[in-house]
Tab-separated table of C-alpha atoms in Angstrom:
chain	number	residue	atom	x	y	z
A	1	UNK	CA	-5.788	-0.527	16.306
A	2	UNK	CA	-5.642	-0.121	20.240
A	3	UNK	CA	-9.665	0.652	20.132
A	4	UNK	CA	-10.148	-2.430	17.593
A	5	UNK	CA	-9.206	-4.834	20.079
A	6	UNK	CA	-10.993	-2.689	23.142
A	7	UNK	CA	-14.127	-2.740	21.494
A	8	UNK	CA	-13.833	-6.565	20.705
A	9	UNK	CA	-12.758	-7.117	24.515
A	10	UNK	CA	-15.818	-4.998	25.248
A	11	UNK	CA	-18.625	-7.205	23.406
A	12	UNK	CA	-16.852	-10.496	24.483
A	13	UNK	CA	-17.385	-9.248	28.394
A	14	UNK	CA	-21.125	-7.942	27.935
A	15	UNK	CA	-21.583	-11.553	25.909
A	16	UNK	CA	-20.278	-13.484	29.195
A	17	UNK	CA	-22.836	-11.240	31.228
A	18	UNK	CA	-25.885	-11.719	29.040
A	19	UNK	CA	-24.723	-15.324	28.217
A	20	UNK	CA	-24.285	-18.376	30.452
A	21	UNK	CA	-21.294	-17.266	31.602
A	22	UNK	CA	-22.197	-14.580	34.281
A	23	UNK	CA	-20.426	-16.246	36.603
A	24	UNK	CA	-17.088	-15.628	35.125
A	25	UNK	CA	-17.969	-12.151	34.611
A	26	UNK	CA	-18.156	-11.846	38.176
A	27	UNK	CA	-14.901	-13.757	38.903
A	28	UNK	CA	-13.362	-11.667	36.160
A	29	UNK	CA	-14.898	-7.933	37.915
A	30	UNK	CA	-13.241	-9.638	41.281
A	31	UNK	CA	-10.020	-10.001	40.002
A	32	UNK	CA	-10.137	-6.431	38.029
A	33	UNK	CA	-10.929	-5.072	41.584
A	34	UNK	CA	-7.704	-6.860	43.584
A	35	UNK	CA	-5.324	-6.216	40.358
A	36	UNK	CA	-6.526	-2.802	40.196
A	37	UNK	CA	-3.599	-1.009	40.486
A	38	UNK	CA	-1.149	-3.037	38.436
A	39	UNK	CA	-0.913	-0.987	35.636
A	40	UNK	CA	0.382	1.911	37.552
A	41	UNK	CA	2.855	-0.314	39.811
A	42	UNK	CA	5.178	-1.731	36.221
A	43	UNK	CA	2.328	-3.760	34.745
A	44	UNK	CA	2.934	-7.163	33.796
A	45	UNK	CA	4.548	-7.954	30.671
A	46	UNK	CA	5.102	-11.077	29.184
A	47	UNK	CA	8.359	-12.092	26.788
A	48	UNK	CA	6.134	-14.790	25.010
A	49	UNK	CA	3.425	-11.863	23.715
A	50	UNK	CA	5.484	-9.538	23.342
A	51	UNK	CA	7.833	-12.225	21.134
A	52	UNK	CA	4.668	-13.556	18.730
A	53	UNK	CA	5.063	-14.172	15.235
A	54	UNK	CA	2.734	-11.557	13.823
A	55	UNK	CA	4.502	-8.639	15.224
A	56	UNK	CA	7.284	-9.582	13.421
A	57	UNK	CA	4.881	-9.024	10.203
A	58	UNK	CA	3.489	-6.123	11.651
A	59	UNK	CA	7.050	-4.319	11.626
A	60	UNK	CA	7.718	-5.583	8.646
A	61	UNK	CA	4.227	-4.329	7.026
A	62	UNK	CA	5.846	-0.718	6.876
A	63	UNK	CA	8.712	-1.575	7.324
A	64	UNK	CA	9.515	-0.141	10.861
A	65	UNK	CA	13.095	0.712	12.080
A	66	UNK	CA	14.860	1.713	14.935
A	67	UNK	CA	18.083	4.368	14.817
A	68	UNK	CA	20.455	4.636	17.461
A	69	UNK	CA	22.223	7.375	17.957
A	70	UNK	CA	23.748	7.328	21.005
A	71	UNK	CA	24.729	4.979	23.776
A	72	UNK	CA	22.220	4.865	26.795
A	73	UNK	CA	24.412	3.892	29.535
A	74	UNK	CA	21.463	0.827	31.618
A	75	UNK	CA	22.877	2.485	34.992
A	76	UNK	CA	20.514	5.540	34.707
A	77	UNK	CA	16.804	5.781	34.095
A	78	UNK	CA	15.750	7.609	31.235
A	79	UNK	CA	12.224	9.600	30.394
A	80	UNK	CA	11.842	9.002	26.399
A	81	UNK	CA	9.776	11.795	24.674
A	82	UNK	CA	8.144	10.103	21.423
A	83	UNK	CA	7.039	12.514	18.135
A	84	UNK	CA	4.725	12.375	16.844
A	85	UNK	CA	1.563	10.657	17.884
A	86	UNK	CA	0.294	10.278	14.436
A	87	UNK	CA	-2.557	8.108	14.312
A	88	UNK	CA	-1.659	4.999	14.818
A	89	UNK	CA	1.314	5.194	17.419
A	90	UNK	CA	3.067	2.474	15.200
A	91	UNK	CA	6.802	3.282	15.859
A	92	UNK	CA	6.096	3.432	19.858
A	93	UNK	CA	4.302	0.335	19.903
A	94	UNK	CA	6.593	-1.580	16.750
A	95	UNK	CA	9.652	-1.144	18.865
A	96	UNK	CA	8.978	-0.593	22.512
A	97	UNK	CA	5.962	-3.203	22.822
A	98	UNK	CA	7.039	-5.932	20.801
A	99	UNK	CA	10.456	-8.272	20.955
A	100	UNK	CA	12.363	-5.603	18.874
A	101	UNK	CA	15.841	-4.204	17.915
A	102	UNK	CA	15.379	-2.038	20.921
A	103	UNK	CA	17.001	-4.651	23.585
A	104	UNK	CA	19.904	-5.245	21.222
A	105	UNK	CA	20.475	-1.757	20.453
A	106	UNK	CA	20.033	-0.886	24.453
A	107	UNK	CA	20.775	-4.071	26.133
A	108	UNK	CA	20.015	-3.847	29.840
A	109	UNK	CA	17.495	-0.985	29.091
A	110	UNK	CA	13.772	-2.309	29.565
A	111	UNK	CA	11.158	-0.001	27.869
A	112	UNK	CA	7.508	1.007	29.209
A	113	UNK	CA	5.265	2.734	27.138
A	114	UNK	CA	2.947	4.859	28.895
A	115	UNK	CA	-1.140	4.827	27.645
A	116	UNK	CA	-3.916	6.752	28.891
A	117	UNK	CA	-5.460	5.033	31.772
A	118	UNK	CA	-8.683	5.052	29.928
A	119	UNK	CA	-8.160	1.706	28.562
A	120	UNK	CA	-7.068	0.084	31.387
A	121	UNK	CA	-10.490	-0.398	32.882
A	122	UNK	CA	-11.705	-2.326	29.699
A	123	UNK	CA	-12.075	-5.697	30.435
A	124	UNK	CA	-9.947	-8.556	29.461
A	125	UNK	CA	-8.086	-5.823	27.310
A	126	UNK	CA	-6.270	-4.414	30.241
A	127	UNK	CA	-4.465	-7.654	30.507
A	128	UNK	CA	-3.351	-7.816	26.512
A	129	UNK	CA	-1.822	-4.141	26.651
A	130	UNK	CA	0.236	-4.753	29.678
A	131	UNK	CA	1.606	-8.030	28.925
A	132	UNK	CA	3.048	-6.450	25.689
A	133	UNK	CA	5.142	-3.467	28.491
A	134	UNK	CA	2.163	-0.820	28.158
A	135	UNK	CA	1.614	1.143	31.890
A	136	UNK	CA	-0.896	3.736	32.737
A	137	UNK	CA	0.237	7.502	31.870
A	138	UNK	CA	-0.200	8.425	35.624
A	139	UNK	CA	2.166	10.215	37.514
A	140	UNK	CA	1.919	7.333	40.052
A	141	UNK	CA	3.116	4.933	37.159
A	142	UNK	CA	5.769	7.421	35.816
A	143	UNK	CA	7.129	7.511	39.185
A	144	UNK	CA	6.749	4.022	39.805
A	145	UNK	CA	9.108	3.390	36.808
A	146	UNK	CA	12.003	6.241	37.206
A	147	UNK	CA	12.273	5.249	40.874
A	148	UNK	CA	14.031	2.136	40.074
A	149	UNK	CA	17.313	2.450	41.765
A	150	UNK	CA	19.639	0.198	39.944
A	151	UNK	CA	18.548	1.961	36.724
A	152	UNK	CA	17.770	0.297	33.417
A	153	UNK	CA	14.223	1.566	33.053
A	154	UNK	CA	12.754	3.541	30.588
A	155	UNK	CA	9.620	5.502	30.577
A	156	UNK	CA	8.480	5.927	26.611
A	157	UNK	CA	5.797	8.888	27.167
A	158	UNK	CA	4.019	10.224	23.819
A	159	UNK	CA	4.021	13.939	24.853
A	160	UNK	CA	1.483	15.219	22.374
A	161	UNK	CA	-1.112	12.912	23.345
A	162	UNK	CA	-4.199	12.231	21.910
A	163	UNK	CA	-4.906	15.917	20.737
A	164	UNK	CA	-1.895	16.026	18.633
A	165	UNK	CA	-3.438	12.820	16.524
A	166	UNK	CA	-6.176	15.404	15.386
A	167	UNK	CA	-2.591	17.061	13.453
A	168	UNK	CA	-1.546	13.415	12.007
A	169	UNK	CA	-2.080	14.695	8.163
A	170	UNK	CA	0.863	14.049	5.648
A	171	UNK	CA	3.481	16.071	5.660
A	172	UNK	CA	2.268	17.518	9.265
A	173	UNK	CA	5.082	18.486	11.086
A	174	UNK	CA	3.258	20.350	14.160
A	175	UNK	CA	4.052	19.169	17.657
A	176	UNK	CA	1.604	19.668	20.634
A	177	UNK	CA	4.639	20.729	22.777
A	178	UNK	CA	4.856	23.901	24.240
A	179	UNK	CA	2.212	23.970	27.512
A	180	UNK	CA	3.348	19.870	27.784
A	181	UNK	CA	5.674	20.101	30.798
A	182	UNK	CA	4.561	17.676	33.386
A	183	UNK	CA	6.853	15.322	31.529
A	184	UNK	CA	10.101	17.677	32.447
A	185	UNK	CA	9.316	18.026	35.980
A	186	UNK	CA	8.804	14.028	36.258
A	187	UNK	CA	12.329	13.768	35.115
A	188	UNK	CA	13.779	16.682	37.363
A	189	UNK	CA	12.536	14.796	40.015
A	190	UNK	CA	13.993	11.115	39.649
A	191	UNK	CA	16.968	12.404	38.059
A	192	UNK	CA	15.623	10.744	35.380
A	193	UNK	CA	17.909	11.586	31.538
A	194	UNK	CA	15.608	12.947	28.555
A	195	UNK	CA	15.806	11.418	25.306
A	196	UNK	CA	14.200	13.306	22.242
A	197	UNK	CA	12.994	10.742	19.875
A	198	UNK	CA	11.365	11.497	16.576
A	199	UNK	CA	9.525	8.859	13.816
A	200	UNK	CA	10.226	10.205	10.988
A	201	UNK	CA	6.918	8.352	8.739
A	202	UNK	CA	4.328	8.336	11.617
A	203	UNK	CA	1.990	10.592	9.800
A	204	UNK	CA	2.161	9.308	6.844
A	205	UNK	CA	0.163	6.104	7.433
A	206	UNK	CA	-3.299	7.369	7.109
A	207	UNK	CA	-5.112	10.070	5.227
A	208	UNK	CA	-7.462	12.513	7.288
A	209	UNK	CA	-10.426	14.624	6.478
A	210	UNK	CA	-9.351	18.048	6.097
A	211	UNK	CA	-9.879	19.582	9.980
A	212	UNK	CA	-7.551	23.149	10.211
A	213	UNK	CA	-8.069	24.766	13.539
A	214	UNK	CA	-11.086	26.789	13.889
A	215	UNK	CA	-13.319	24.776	11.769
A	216	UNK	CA	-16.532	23.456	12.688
A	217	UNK	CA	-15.418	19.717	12.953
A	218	UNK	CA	-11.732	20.504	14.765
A	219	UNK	CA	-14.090	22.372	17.217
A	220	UNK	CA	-16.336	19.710	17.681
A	221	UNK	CA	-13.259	16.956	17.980
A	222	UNK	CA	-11.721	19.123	20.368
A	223	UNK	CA	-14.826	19.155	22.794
A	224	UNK	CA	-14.880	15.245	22.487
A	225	UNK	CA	-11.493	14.641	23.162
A	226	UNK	CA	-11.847	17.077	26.373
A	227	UNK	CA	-14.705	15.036	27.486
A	228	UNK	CA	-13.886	11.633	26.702
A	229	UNK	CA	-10.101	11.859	27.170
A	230	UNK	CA	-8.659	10.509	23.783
A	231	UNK	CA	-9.902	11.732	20.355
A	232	UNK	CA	-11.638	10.740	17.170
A	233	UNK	CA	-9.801	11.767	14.150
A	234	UNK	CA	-11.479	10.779	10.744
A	235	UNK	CA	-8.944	9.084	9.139
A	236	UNK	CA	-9.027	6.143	6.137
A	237	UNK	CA	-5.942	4.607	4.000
A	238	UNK	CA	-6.200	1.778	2.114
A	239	UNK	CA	-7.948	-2.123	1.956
A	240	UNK	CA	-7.097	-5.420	1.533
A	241	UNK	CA	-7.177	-5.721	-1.960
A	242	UNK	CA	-7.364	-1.963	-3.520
A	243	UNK	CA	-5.230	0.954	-2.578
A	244	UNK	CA	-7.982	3.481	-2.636
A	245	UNK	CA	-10.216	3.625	0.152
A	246	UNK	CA	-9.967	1.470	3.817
A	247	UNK	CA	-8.646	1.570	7.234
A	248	UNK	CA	-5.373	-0.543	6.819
A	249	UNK	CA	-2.700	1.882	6.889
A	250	UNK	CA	-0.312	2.597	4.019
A	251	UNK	CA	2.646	1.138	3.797
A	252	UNK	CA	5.105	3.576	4.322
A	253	UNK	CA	8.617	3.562	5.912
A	254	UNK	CA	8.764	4.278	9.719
A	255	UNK	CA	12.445	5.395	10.992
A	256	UNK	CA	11.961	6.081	14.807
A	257	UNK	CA	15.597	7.907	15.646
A	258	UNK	CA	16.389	7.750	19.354
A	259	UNK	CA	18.787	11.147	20.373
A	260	UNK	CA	21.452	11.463	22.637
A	261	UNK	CA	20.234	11.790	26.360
A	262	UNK	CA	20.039	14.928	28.292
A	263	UNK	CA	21.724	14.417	31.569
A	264	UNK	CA	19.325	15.424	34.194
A	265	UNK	CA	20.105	15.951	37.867
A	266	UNK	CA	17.194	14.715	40.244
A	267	UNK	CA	15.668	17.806	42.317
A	268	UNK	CA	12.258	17.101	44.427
A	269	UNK	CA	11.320	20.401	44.241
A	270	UNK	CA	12.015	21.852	40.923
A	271	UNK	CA	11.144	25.649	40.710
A	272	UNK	CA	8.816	26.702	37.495
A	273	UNK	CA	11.924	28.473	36.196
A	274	UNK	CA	13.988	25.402	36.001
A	275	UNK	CA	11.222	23.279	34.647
A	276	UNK	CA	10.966	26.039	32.019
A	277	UNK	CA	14.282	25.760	31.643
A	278	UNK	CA	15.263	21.684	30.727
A	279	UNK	CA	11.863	22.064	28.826
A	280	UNK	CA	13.465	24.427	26.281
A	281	UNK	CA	17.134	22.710	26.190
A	282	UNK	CA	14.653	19.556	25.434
A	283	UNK	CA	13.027	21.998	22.150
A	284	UNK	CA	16.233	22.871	21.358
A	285	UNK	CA	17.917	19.366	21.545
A	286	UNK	CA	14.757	17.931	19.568
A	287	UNK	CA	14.890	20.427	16.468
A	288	UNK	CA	18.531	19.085	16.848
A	289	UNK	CA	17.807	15.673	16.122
A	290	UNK	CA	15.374	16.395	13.528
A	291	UNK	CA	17.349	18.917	10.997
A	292	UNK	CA	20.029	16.096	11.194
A	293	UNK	CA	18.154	13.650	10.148
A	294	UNK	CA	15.183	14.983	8.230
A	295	UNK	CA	17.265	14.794	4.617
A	296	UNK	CA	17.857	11.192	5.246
A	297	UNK	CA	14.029	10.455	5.200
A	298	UNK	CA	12.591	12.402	2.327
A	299	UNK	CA	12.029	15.780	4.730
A	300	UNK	CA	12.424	18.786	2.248
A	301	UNK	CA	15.275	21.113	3.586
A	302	UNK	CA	13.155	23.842	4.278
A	303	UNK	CA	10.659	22.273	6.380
A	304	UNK	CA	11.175	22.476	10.150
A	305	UNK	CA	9.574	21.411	12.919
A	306	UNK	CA	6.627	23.425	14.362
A	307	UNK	CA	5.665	23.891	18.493
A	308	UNK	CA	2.228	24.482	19.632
């Protein structure tokens, strides 16, 4: 969806620049220069996007629905660890980038979701993602969030990234996990509280062609997602008017549980053993939240979570 409206915000910019409309090209590149670093410093969100009509529909579509679980007390910061990526990202954008249940359910917390920085230097699209509370991935942007000091900000980070989408098959239940630590030393040093939180439905949405590791096309994927930074899974679902072949994802029920938060005490200088450390109390407090939940959603007892 995100690359949709990129590579729409793309062709309208190089039709300015070939057009008669250079000139606002240029005022446009002049602004992108001096607002440069916005997306790292807490972005600029707006309540009237993020509050339109048509997200309402688009949570709706699935439906999409937000579990609490525990109380997240707004005097703290807290560093949110969404699973899975999935393809689409639609429980981390349905409820943290939209005018959701989220700021009843945690009033006095306000949510960022953290993107690659990629697609903050596409034009005019830069502007749509962080109006709707979307910041750069960065650790300057990560920072910038957990060092508020009154509390009451929360960093949503994806942890398995884009290489985990290339795992978003039905049924999938593999996590891109176990080298991912930059994430736990972030918190260690804000003092920042972890929250597991898992969407039970994410990879459900779309259908992909068969890639198991060590195939010719994972391989290939895998190169392009090193070089380009975000990858290309070959995925299709359903159309408009027939329910066998398109790129509108099914509609399938999305249940994005947020955990109980990990109290984290800040240390500038964490060692690797204490990174290693809060990074498997985090595993641990994850598979929690999943095998207490999993039955509720249709998750066969005997499948578990698995860590790459």
């Amino acid at each position: 969806f995100l690359s949709l409206v990129a590579q729409f915000c793309c062709g309208f910019f190089v039709i300015l620049i070939l057009g008669n409309f250079w000139f606002l090209a240029v005022l446009y590149l002049l602004w992108l220069y001096l607002d440069w670093g916005t997306p790292c410093a807490g972005g600029r969100r707006s309540q009237w996007i993020r509050s339109w009509t048509v997200w309402k529909y688009f949570r709706e579509y699935f439906p999409i629905h937000l579990i609490k679980t525990s109380e997240l007390n707004p005097n703290h910061n807290y560093l949110l660890g969404f699973h899975p990526h999935g393809v689409l990202v639609a429980g981390a954008f349905g409820n943290f980038c939209t005018d959701s249940p989220f700021k009843n359910l945690f009033p006095g917390l306000t949510p960022y979701l953290h993107i690659m920085p990629i697609w903050f230097g596409c034009p005019f699209f830069r502007e749509y993602v962080m109006s709707a509370g979307m910041v750069s991935a960065s650790k300057e942007s990560v920072s910038h969030v957990l060092n508020n000091k009154g509390g009451g900000h929360a960093s949503v980070i994806v942890i398995g990234g884009a290489e985990e989408s290339l795992n978003a098959h039905p049924g999938s239940l593999t996590l891109n996990i176990l080298k991912r630590k930059g994430f736990i030393k972030m918190a260690l040093k804000h003092g920042a509280h972890l929250v597991p939180v898992f969407s039970f439905g994410e990879n459900e949405l779309f259908k992909q062609v068969a890639n198991p590791k060590g195939s010719w096309l994972r391989n290939v994927q895998e190169k392009l997602q090193k070089i380009m930074g975000f990858a290309l899974p070959l995925f299709h679902a359903r159309g408009v008017f027939q329910y066998s072949f398109g790129l509108i994802p099914y509609r399938q029920p999305i249940h994005t549980v947020v955990g109980s938060p990990i109290p984290v005490k800040q240390n500038l200088n964490p060692t690797t053993e204490e990174i290693d450390q809060l990074h498997a109390l985090y595993l641990q407090k994850l598979k929690k939240l999943f095998e207490e939940h999993k039955s509720n959603y249709g998750i066969p007892a005997h499948k578990s979570l698995i860590f790459e």
